[in-house]
Coordinates of N, CA and C in Angstrom, one line a residue:
Chain A
A150 N -4.2 20.4 -12.8 CA -4.8 20.3 -11.6 C -5.5 21.3 -11.0
Q151 N -6.7 20.6 -10.3 CA -8.1 21.4 -10.2 C -7.8 21.7 -8.7
T152 N -8.0 23.1 -8.0 CA -8.4 23.7 -7.0 C -9.5 24.0 -6.1
V153 N -10.2 23.9 -5.7 CA -11.0 24.2 -4.2 C -10.8 25.2 -3.5
T154 N -11.7 26.4 -2.9 CA -11.0 27.0 -1.5 C -12.3 28.0 -1.2
Q155 N -12.0 27.0 0.2 CA -13.2 27.9 0.6 C -12.7 29.0 2.1
S156 N -12.9 29.8 1.4 CA -12.0 30.9 1.8 C -12.4 30.9 4.1
Q157 N -14.2 30.8 4.0 CA -14.1 30.9 5.5 C -14.2 29.8 6.7
P158 N -13.2 29.8 7.5 CA -13.0 28.4 8.4 C -14.9 28.6 8.7
E159 N -15.6 29.2 9.1 CA -16.4 29.7 10.5 C -17.0 30.5 9.9
M160 N -18.4 30.6 9.7 CA -19.9 31.1 9.8 C -20.0 30.4 11.0
S161 N -21.3 31.9 11.2 CA -22.2 31.8 12.5 C -23.4 32.5 11.7
V162 N -25.0 32.0 12.2 CA -25.9 32.5 11.6 C -27.2 32.3 12.5
Q163 N -28.5 33.0 13.0 CA -29.0 33.1 13.5 C -30.0 32.1 13.4
E164 N -31.2 31.3 14.0 CA -31.9 30.6 13.5 C -33.0 31.0 12.5
A165 N -33.6 30.7 11.9 CA -34.4 32.1 10.2 C -33.8 32.7 9.6
E166 N -32.7 33.1 10.1 CA -32.1 34.0 9.2 C -31.0 33.8 7.5
T167 N -30.9 33.5 7.1 CA -30.1 33.7 5.8 C -29.0 33.8 5.5
V168 N -27.8 32.8 5.3 CA -26.1 32.7 4.5 C -26.3 32.5 4.3
T169 N -24.5 32.8 4.3 CA -24.1 32.5 2.5 C -23.0 31.5 2.4
L170 N -22.1 31.2 2.1 CA -21.1 30.0 2.5 C -20.5 30.3 0.9
S171 N -18.6 30.8 1.2 CA -18.8 31.4 -0.3 C -17.3 30.1 -0.7
C172 N -16.8 29.9 -2.4 CA -15.9 28.7 -3.0 C -16.0 28.9 -4.0
T173 N -14.0 28.9 -4.7 CA -14.3 29.4 -5.9 C -12.7 27.9 -6.2
Y174 N -12.6 28.2 -8.0 CA -12.2 27.4 -7.2 C -11.6 26.8 -9.1
D175 N -10.1 26.2 -8.8 CA -9.3 26.2 -10.2 C -10.0 25.2 -11.1
T176 N -9.9 26.0 -12.3 CA -10.2 24.8 -13.6 C -10.2 25.3 -14.8
S177 N -9.1 24.4 -16.3 CA -9.4 24.8 -17.2 C -9.8 24.0 -18.1
E178 N -10.5 23.5 -17.2 CA -11.9 23.0 -18.1 C -13.0 23.7 -18.3
S179 N -14.3 23.1 -19.0 CA -14.9 23.6 -19.9 C -16.6 23.1 -19.0
D180 N -16.3 21.9 -19.1 CA -17.7 21.1 -18.3 C -17.0 20.3 -16.8
Y181 N -17.9 20.5 -16.1 CA -17.4 19.4 -15.1 C -19.0 19.9 -14.4
Y182 N -18.7 19.6 -13.3 CA -19.7 19.7 -11.8 C -19.9 19.9 -10.2
L183 N -20.6 21.0 -9.5 CA -19.9 21.2 -9.1 C -20.5 21.3 -7.6
F184 N -20.2 20.4 -6.9 CA -21.6 20.4 -5.1 C -21.4 20.8 -4.2
W185 N -22.2 20.8 -3.4 CA -22.1 21.0 -1.8 C -22.2 20.4 -1.1
Y186 N -21.5 19.3 0.4 CA -21.7 18.6 0.4 C -21.8 19.1 2.4
K187 N -22.6 18.7 2.6 CA -22.3 19.1 4.8 C -22.5 17.4 4.8
Q188 N -21.3 17.6 6.1 CA -20.9 17.2 6.6 C -20.8 17.2 8.4
P189 N -22.2 15.9 9.3 CA -22.0 16.6 10.8 C -21.2 15.8 11.4
P190 N -21.3 15.7 12.7 CA -20.3 15.3 13.5 C -20.3 13.9 13.6
S191 N -21.3 13.0 12.7 CA -21.2 11.3 12.6 C -20.9 11.1 11.8
R192 N -20.0 12.1 10.6 CA -18.8 11.7 10.0 C -19.7 11.8 7.8
Q193 N -20.5 11.4 8.2 CA -21.3 11.0 6.8 C -21.6 12.2 6.6
M194 N -20.9 12.3 4.5 CA -21.5 13.5 3.6 C -22.4 13.0 2.7
I195 N -22.8 14.1 3.2 CA -24.6 13.8 2.7 C -24.6 15.4 1.6
L196 N -24.3 14.8 0.0 CA -24.8 15.8 -0.2 C -26.1 16.7 -0.7
V197 N -25.6 18.0 -0.7 CA -27.2 19.0 0.3 C -27.1 19.8 -1.8
I198 N -26.1 19.6 -2.8 CA -26.7 20.3 -3.8 C -25.4 20.1 -4.7
R199 N -26.6 20.0 -6.0 CA -25.4 19.7 -6.7 C -25.4 21.2 -8.6
Q200 N -24.8 21.3 -9.6 CA -24.8 22.6 -10.4 C -23.6 21.7 -12.1
E201 N -24.5 21.6 -13.3 CA -23.5 21.3 -14.2 C -23.3 22.6 -14.7
A202 N -21.8 22.4 -14.5 CA -21.0 23.9 -15.5 C -22.2 24.3 -16.7
Y203 N -22.7 23.5 -17.3 CA -23.4 23.8 -18.6 C -24.6 24.5 -18.9
K204 N -25.3 24.4 -17.9 CA -26.5 25.1 -16.7 C -26.4 26.5 -16.6
Q205 N -27.0 26.8 -17.3 CA -26.5 28.6 -17.0 C -27.6 28.7 -15.3
Q206 N -28.6 27.9 -15.7 CA -29.8 28.2 -14.3 C -29.3 27.3 -13.0
N207 N -29.3 28.3 -12.3 CA -28.6 28.3 -10.7 C -29.3 27.2 -9.6
A208 N -28.9 26.4 -9.4 CA -29.7 25.2 -8.6 C -30.3 25.2 -7.8
T209 N -31.2 25.3 -6.7 CA -31.9 25.1 -5.6 C -32.8 23.7 -5.4
E210 N -32.5 24.0 -3.8 CA -33.3 22.6 -3.6 C -33.7 22.8 -1.8
N211 N -35.0 23.2 -2.3 CA -35.4 23.5 -1.4 C -35.3 25.1 -0.3
R212 N -34.3 24.3 0.5 CA -34.1 26.2 1.8 C -32.6 26.8 0.8
F213 N -32.0 24.9 -0.4 CA -30.7 25.9 -0.2 C -30.3 26.2 -1.7
S214 N -29.6 27.0 -2.0 CA -30.1 27.5 -3.7 C -28.4 28.1 -3.5
V215 N -27.7 28.0 -5.1 CA -26.6 28.5 -5.0 C -26.1 29.1 -5.7
N216 N -25.5 30.5 -5.6 CA -24.9 31.2 -7.3 C -23.6 30.9 -8.3
F217 N -24.2 30.1 -8.9 CA -22.9 29.9 -9.5 C -22.7 30.7 -10.8
Q218 N -21.0 31.7 -11.1 CA -21.0 32.5 -11.8 C -19.5 32.0 -12.3
K219 N -20.2 31.3 -13.4 CA -18.9 30.1 -14.3 C -18.2 30.5 -15.1
A220 N -17.7 32.6 -14.7 CA -16.4 33.5 -16.1 C -15.7 33.7 -14.7
A221 N -16.5 33.4 -13.2 CA -16.1 34.0 -12.0 C -15.2 32.4 -10.9
K222 N -15.8 32.0 -11.6 CA -15.8 30.9 -11.0 C -15.4 30.4 -9.5
S223 N -16.9 30.9 -9.0 CA -17.6 31.3 -8.1 C -19.0 30.7 -8.6
F224 N -18.5 29.6 -7.0 CA -19.6 29.0 -6.6 C -20.1 28.8 -5.5
S225 N -21.1 29.5 -4.7 CA -21.7 30.3 -3.1 C -23.0 29.3 -3.3
L226 N -23.5 28.8 -2.1 CA -24.5 27.9 -2.0 C -25.0 29.4 -0.1
K227 N -26.4 29.4 -0.2 CA -27.0 30.3 0.4 C -28.0 29.2 0.8
I228 N -28.1 29.3 2.1 CA -29.2 28.7 3.1 C -30.4 29.6 3.8
S229 N -30.8 29.7 3.2 CA -32.6 30.8 3.4 C -33.1 29.8 5.0
D230 N -33.3 30.5 5.6 CA -34.2 30.1 6.7 C -33.6 28.4 7.9
S231 N -33.0 29.7 7.9 CA -31.4 28.6 9.1 C -32.3 28.3 10.1
Q232 N -32.1 26.9 10.1 CA -32.7 25.3 11.5 C -31.6 25.1 12.0
L233 N -32.0 24.5 13.2 CA -30.3 24.2 14.0 C -30.0 22.9 13.4
G234 N -30.8 22.2 12.9 CA -29.8 20.9 12.1 C -29.1 21.7 11.2
D235 N -29.3 22.6 10.6 CA -28.0 22.7 9.5 C -26.7 23.5 10.0
A236 N -27.1 23.5 11.5 CA -24.7 22.9 12.0 C -24.5 21.8 11.6
A237 N -23.1 22.1 11.1 CA -22.5 21.4 10.4 C -20.9 21.7 10.0
M238 N -20.1 20.7 9.4 CA -19.0 21.5 7.9 C -20.0 21.5 7.1
Y239 N -19.8 22.5 5.8 CA -19.5 22.0 4.7 C -18.3 22.1 4.1
F240 N -19.2 21.8 2.5 CA -17.8 21.1 1.6 C -17.7 21.2 0.3
C241 N -17.3 21.6 -0.4 CA -17.3 22.7 -1.8 C -16.8 21.5 -2.4
A242 N -17.0 20.8 -3.6 CA -16.7 19.9 -4.6 C -16.4 20.5 -5.7
Y243 N -15.8 19.7 -6.3 CA -15.3 19.4 -8.4 C -15.7 18.1 -8.7
R244 N -15.6 17.7 -9.9 CA -15.7 16.9 -10.9 C -15.6 17.1 -12.0
S245 N -14.6 16.6 -12.2 CA -14.3 16.8 -13.9 C -16.1 16.0 -14.7
A246 N -16.5 16.7 -15.2 CA -17.2 15.3 -16.8 C -16.4 14.5 -17.5
M247 N -15.8 14.8 -18.5 CA -14.7 14.3 -18.8 C -14.1 13.6 -18.8
G248 N -13.7 13.0 -16.8 CA -11.7 13.5 -17.1 C -11.7 12.7 -15.7
R249 N -12.0 12.4 -14.7 CA -11.2 12.3 -13.3 C -12.8 11.9 -13.1
R250 N -12.8 11.0 -12.2 CA -14.5 11.0 -11.6 C -14.2 10.8 -9.7
A251 N -13.0 11.2 -8.9 CA -12.6 11.4 -8.0 C -13.2 12.6 -8.0
L252 N -13.7 13.0 -6.9 CA -13.8 14.4 -5.9 C -13.2 15.7 -5.6
T253 N -13.0 16.8 -5.7 CA -12.1 17.6 -5.1 C -12.4 18.4 -4.2
F254 N -11.9 18.4 -2.9 CA -13.3 18.8 -2.1 C -12.4 20.0 -1.6
G255 N -12.8 21.8 -1.7 CA -12.1 22.4 -0.5 C -12.0 21.5 1.6
S256 N -11.9 22.9 2.0 CA -11.4 22.9 3.1 C -12.1 23.1 3.9
G257 N -13.3 23.5 3.5 CA -14.8 23.0 4.8 C -14.5 24.2 4.7
T258 N -15.8 24.8 6.1 CA -16.8 26.3 6.0 C -17.0 25.2 7.4
R259 N -17.3 25.5 8.4 CA -17.8 25.2 10.0 C -19.1 25.9 10.4
L260 N -20.2 25.9 10.0 CA -21.6 26.8 10.0 C -21.7 26.3 11.2
Q261 N -22.5 27.5 12.5 CA -22.6 27.5 13.8 C -24.0 28.3 13.6
V262 N -25.0 27.6 14.3 CA -26.5 28.5 14.3 C -26.9 28.2 15.0
Q263 N -27.4 29.8 15.7 CA -27.6 30.4 16.7 C -29.5 30.4 17.0
P264 N -29.5 29.5 18.3 CA -31.1 29.4 18.9 C -31.8 31.2 18.6
Chain B
G289 N -27.2 -3.2 1.3 CA -27.6 -2.7 2.8 C -28.0 -1.4 2.2
A290 N -28.4 -0.6 2.9 CA -29.3 0.4 2.9 C -28.4 2.5 2.3
G291 N -27.7 1.8 3.1 CA -26.1 2.3 2.4 C -24.7 1.8 3.1
V292 N -23.5 3.4 2.0 CA -22.4 2.6 2.3 C -22.5 1.9 3.6
S293 N -20.9 1.2 4.3 CA -21.5 0.9 5.3 C -19.6 0.5 5.7
Q294 N -18.8 1.1 6.8 CA -17.7 0.5 6.9 C -17.1 0.6 8.4
T295 N -15.7 -0.8 8.3 CA -15.8 -1.3 9.3 C -14.5 -2.0 9.2
P296 N -13.7 -0.7 11.1 CA -14.6 -0.1 11.5 C -14.6 0.7 11.8
S297 N -15.7 0.9 13.5 CA -16.0 2.2 13.4 C -14.7 3.1 13.4
N298 N -13.8 2.6 14.4 CA -12.5 3.9 14.6 C -11.5 2.4 14.7
K299 N -10.1 2.7 15.6 CA -9.3 1.4 14.8 C -8.2 2.9 15.0
V300 N -7.6 1.7 15.9 CA -6.6 2.3 17.1 C -4.9 1.3 17.1
T301 N -3.9 1.9 16.2 CA -3.2 1.0 16.5 C -1.2 1.4 17.0
E302 N -0.4 0.6 16.0 CA 1.2 1.0 16.4 C 1.6 1.1 15.6
K303 N 2.4 2.4 15.3 CA 3.4 2.6 14.6 C 4.2 1.4 13.9
G304 N 3.5 1.2 12.9 CA 4.2 0.2 12.2 C 3.6 -1.3 11.5
K305 N 2.6 -1.3 13.3 CA 1.6 -2.3 12.0 C 0.9 -2.5 11.2
Y306 N 0.6 -3.6 11.3 CA 0.0 -3.4 9.3 C -1.9 -2.7 9.9
V307 N -2.6 -2.6 9.3 CA -4.3 -2.4 8.9 C -5.2 -2.6 7.6
E308 N -6.0 -3.1 8.5 CA -7.1 -3.0 7.0 C -8.1 -2.4 7.2
L309 N -9.0 -2.1 5.6 CA -9.7 -1.3 6.2 C -10.7 -1.3 5.3
R310 N -12.5 -2.2 5.6 CA -13.2 -2.2 4.7 C -14.5 -1.3 4.2
C311 N -14.2 -1.5 3.1 CA -15.8 -0.9 3.2 C -17.0 -1.7 2.1
D312 N -18.1 -1.9 2.6 CA -19.3 -2.7 1.8 C -20.7 -1.4 0.7
P313 N -20.6 -1.4 -0.1 CA -20.7 -0.9 -0.8 C -22.4 -0.7 -0.8
I314 N -23.1 0.8 -2.2 CA -24.3 -0.4 -1.5 C -23.5 -1.1 -3.3
S315 N -25.6 -1.7 -2.3 CA -25.8 -2.5 -3.6 C -26.1 -2.2 -5.2
G316 N -25.6 -2.4 -6.5 CA -26.1 -2.5 -7.3 C -24.4 -1.5 -7.9
H317 N -23.8 -1.1 -6.9 CA -23.0 0.0 -7.2 C -21.7 0.3 -8.1
T318 N -21.0 0.2 -9.0 CA -20.0 0.0 -10.0 C -18.8 0.8 -9.1
A319 N -19.0 2.1 -9.5 CA -17.9 3.0 -8.7 C -17.9 3.4 -7.4
L320 N -16.7 2.7 -6.6 CA -16.1 2.9 -5.4 C -15.1 3.4 -5.3
Y321 N -15.3 3.9 -4.5 CA -14.1 5.7 -3.8 C -13.8 5.4 -2.8
W322 N -11.8 5.6 -2.8 CA -11.7 5.4 -0.9 C -11.0 6.8 -1.0
Y323 N -10.9 7.8 0.1 CA -11.0 9.2 0.1 C -10.3 9.4 2.3
R324 N -9.1 10.1 2.2 CA -8.7 10.0 4.0 C -9.1 12.1 3.4
Q325 N -9.1 11.7 4.8 CA -9.8 13.0 5.6 C -9.3 13.7 6.4
S326 N -8.2 14.1 6.9 CA -7.3 14.9 6.9 C -8.0 16.2 8.6
L327 N -7.8 16.0 10.2 CA -8.2 17.0 10.8 C -7.7 18.6 10.2
G328 N -9.8 18.5 10.6 CA -9.7 20.4 9.9 C -9.0 20.7 8.2
Q329 N -9.3 19.4 7.2 CA -9.3 19.4 6.1 C -11.1 18.4 5.2
G330 N -11.0 18.4 4.3 CA -11.8 18.3 3.7 C -10.7 17.3 2.7
P331 N -11.7 16.0 2.3 CA -11.3 14.9 2.4 C -10.7 14.7 0.7
E332 N -9.5 13.8 0.6 CA -8.4 13.8 0.0 C -8.4 12.5 -0.8
F333 N -9.0 12.1 -2.6 CA -8.3 10.8 -3.0 C -7.2 10.4 -2.6
L334 N -8.0 8.9 -2.3 CA -7.1 8.0 -2.7 C -7.4 7.3 -4.1
I335 N -7.9 6.6 -4.3 CA -8.5 5.2 -5.3 C -9.6 5.5 -6.0
Y336 N -10.0 4.7 -6.9 CA -11.0 4.6 -7.3 C -11.8 3.6 -8.3
F337 N -12.3 3.0 -8.0 CA -13.2 1.5 -8.3 C -14.2 1.6 -9.7
Q338 N -13.9 0.9 -10.4 CA -15.2 0.5 -11.4 C -15.4 -1.0 -11.8
G339 N -16.5 -1.7 -10.8 CA -15.9 -3.2 -11.4 C -14.9 -2.7 -9.9
T340 N -14.0 -4.3 -10.6 CA -13.5 -5.0 -10.3 C -11.8 -4.3 -9.7
G341 N -11.7 -3.7 -11.3 CA -10.7 -2.6 -11.6 C -10.0 -1.8 -10.8
A342 N -9.3 -1.1 -10.1 CA -8.7 0.5 -9.9 C -8.6 1.1 -11.1
A343 N -9.3 2.1 -11.3 CA -9.4 2.8 -12.7 C -8.7 3.6 -12.5
D344 N -8.6 4.1 -11.3 CA -7.7 5.5 -11.0 C -7.0 5.1 -9.0
D345 N -5.9 4.7 -9.6 CA -5.3 4.8 -8.1 C -3.8 6.5 -8.3
S346 N -4.0 6.8 -8.5 CA -3.8 8.8 -8.5 C -2.5 9.6 -7.3
G347 N -4.3 9.0 -6.1 CA -4.2 9.0 -4.8 C -3.1 8.2 -3.8
L348 N -3.3 7.9 -4.5 CA -2.1 7.3 -2.9 C -1.1 7.2 -2.8
P349 N -1.0 7.8 -1.1 CA 0.3 9.3 -1.3 C 1.8 7.8 -1.5
N350 N 2.2 6.6 -1.2 CA 2.8 5.3 -1.1 C 2.7 4.5 -1.7
D351 N 3.7 3.4 -1.7 CA 3.4 2.3 -1.3 C 3.3 1.1 -0.3
R352 N 3.0 1.8 0.5 CA 2.6 1.3 2.1 C 1.1 1.6 1.5
F353 N 0.2 1.9 0.8 CA -1.6 1.8 0.8 C -1.8 1.2 -0.7
F354 N -2.9 -0.1 -0.8 CA -3.0 -1.2 -0.8 C -4.2 -1.2 -1.4
A355 N -5.7 -1.4 -1.7 CA -6.4 -1.7 -2.6 C -7.5 -2.8 -3.3
V356 N -8.1 -3.5 -2.7 CA -8.5 -4.7 -3.7 C -10.0 -4.4 -3.5
R357 N -10.8 -5.3 -4.6 CA -12.7 -5.3 -5.1 C -12.2 -6.5 -5.5
P358 N -12.8 -7.6 -4.8 CA -11.9 -8.6 -6.0 C -13.2 -8.4 -6.4
E359 N -13.8 -8.9 -5.6 CA -16.0 -9.6 -6.7 C -15.9 -8.2 -6.9
G360 N -15.4 -7.3 -7.2 CA -17.1 -6.0 -7.5 C -17.2 -5.7 -6.5
S361 N -17.6 -5.8 -5.4 CA -18.5 -5.3 -4.0 C -17.8 -4.6 -3.2
V362 N -17.4 -5.1 -2.6 CA -16.3 -5.1 -0.4 C -15.4 -4.3 -1.3
S363 N -14.3 -3.5 -1.1 CA -13.1 -3.5 -1.2 C -12.3 -3.0 0.9
T364 N -11.3 -3.3 0.4 CA -10.4 -3.7 1.7 C -9.2 -2.9 1.2
L365 N -8.8 -1.6 2.3 CA -7.9 -0.4 2.0 C -6.8 -1.0 3.4
K366 N -6.2 -0.9 2.4 CA -4.5 -2.1 3.3 C -3.3 -1.2 2.9
I367 N -3.2 -0.9 4.6 CA -1.8 -0.1 5.1 C -0.4 -0.6 6.1
Q368 N 0.1 -1.0 5.5 CA 1.3 -1.7 5.9 C 2.6 -0.1 6.3
R369 N 3.0 -1.3 7.2 CA 4.2 -0.8 8.4 C 3.5 0.9 8.7
T370 N 2.6 0.8 9.1 CA 2.0 2.7 10.2 C 2.5 3.4 10.1
E371 N 2.2 4.9 9.7 CA 3.5 5.6 10.3 C 2.1 6.7 11.0
R372 N 2.5 8.1 12.0 CA 1.8 7.9 13.0 C 1.0 9.3 11.7
G373 N 1.8 10.0 10.7 CA 1.0 10.8 9.8 C -0.3 9.9 9.5
D374 N -0.3 8.4 9.4 CA -1.7 7.8 8.1 C -2.6 7.8 9.2
S375 N -2.6 8.7 10.3 CA -4.0 9.2 11.2 C -4.8 10.3 10.3
A376 N -6.0 10.1 10.5 CA -6.6 10.2 9.6 C -8.3 9.7 9.9
V377 N -9.8 10.3 9.5 CA -10.6 9.4 8.8 C -10.5 8.9 7.7
Y378 N -10.8 7.8 7.5 CA -11.1 7.1 5.9 C -12.4 6.9 5.3
L379 N -12.5 7.9 4.1 CA -14.3 7.5 3.7 C -14.0 6.7 3.2
C380 N -15.3 6.2 2.3 CA -15.5 5.9 1.5 C -16.3 6.1 0.7
A381 N -16.4 5.9 -0.8 CA -17.9 6.2 -0.9 C -18.1 5.5 -2.1
S382 N -19.2 5.8 -2.7 CA -20.1 4.5 -4.4 C -21.0 5.0 -4.8
S383 N -21.1 5.1 -6.0 CA -22.0 6.2 -6.4 C -22.4 5.2 -7.7
S384 N -24.1 4.8 -8.8 CA -23.9 4.1 -9.9 C -23.5 4.9 -11.2
I385 N -23.4 4.4 -12.1 CA -22.9 5.1 -13.5 C -23.1 5.3 -14.5
L386 N -23.7 6.8 -14.9 CA -25.1 6.6 -15.4 C -24.2 7.6 -17.0
L387 N -23.9 7.2 -18.5 CA -23.8 8.0 -19.9 C -24.4 9.1 -19.8
R388 N -23.9 9.8 -19.9 CA -25.3 11.6 -21.0 C -23.9 12.2 -21.6
T389 N -25.5 12.6 -22.3 CA -24.1 12.8 -24.2 C -24.4 14.4 -24.3
T390 N -23.0 15.1 -23.9 CA -22.9 16.7 -23.4 C -23.9 16.9 -25.3
L391 N -23.8 18.5 -24.8 CA -24.3 19.4 -26.2 C -22.7 19.5 -27.2
M392 N -22.4 19.1 -26.2 CA -21.0 19.1 -27.7 C -21.4 17.4 -28.3
G393 N -21.6 16.0 -28.0 CA -22.2 14.8 -28.6 C -21.5 14.0 -28.0
R394 N -21.0 14.7 -27.2 CA -20.3 13.2 -26.2 C -20.0 13.3 -25.3
T395 N -19.9 11.6 -25.6 CA -20.7 11.0 -24.1 C -19.6 11.1 -22.5
S396 N -20.5 11.0 -22.1 CA -19.5 11.1 -20.0 C -19.9 10.4 -19.3
G397 N -20.0 10.0 -18.7 CA -20.5 10.2 -16.6 C -21.2 11.0 -16.4
T398 N -22.4 10.7 -15.7 CA -22.8 11.5 -15.4 C -22.9 11.8 -13.1
A399 N -23.0 13.4 -12.7 CA -22.6 13.6 -11.7 C -23.5 12.6 -11.1
N400 N -23.7 11.4 -10.7 CA -24.1 10.9 -9.9 C -23.1 11.3 -8.0
E401 N -24.3 10.5 -7.6 CA -24.3 10.7 -6.2 C -23.9 10.3 -6.0
Q402 N -22.6 10.8 -5.3 CA -21.5 10.0 -4.4 C -22.4 9.9 -3.0
F403 N -22.6 8.5 -2.5 CA -23.3 8.6 -1.3 C -21.8 7.5 -0.5
F404 N -21.2 8.3 0.6 CA -20.6 8.3 1.8 C -20.9 7.3 3.0
G405 N -20.7 6.4 3.1 CA -20.3 5.8 4.6 C -19.3 6.7 5.8
P406 N -20.1 6.3 6.8 CA -19.8 6.8 8.3 C -17.9 7.8 8.1
G407 N -17.2 6.8 7.5 CA -16.2 5.8 7.8 C -14.8 5.8 8.8
T408 N -13.9 5.4 8.1 CA -13.5 4.2 9.9 C -11.7 6.2 10.5
R409 N -11.7 6.3 11.6 CA -11.3 6.9 11.7 C -10.1 6.0 13.0
L410 N -8.7 6.5 11.9 CA -7.3 5.4 12.1 C -6.9 6.3 13.4
T411 N -6.4 6.3 14.2 CA -5.3 6.2 15.5 C -4.0 5.7 15.3
V412 N -2.7 5.9 14.5 CA -2.0 5.3 14.9 C -0.5 5.7 15.8
L413 N -0.4 5.1 16.8 CA 0.3 5.8 18.6 C 0.9 5.5 17.9

């Protein structure tokens, strides 16, 4: 079974600064997808960024980028130029490419953005 | 509708009662997922529908939990004889399914985004 671990329950960053959220995972599969989701107090999960394991290039979406280290099974999220609206829970998630379609989530990191 | 909707937004019930939680997926999405999110945790998978059938129900915790999707659109999660431990936010998500051919020549589903609803917060007293 796959597991996803987020070892930082809470993180804080100053507005306009950069912060990195950590995620590690365990799997025996070679083909899979990794995601970062944002969950604001409204509870609605919003996809921030995704990475396909067979792609070596790290995904980037505007101020959000990932550092995908397949051998180390590490998938960190970097938020540049942090904004007050970035404050939320962030969840790392794994999905198999060939098997189970359900997402496996980590326990989340609460990000606070200080003005 | 524009997104995934879930009703009710909040549900308070007494231990031992029966509850139904409803999910309206995005129109045209054939895949529908139910997750349960306990306080301070990430969502945990419950069940996945592809069309009308439950393709994977391995996450249902016990036989008190049941879900249906009779017409391949709206889904209802049903919980019998509720217990205090069932208190959580129940999230529904939907996605479309496209196929991709991997570098090895196999076909698999793409990482189509799962669009989540706002959830139903269930409180069992």
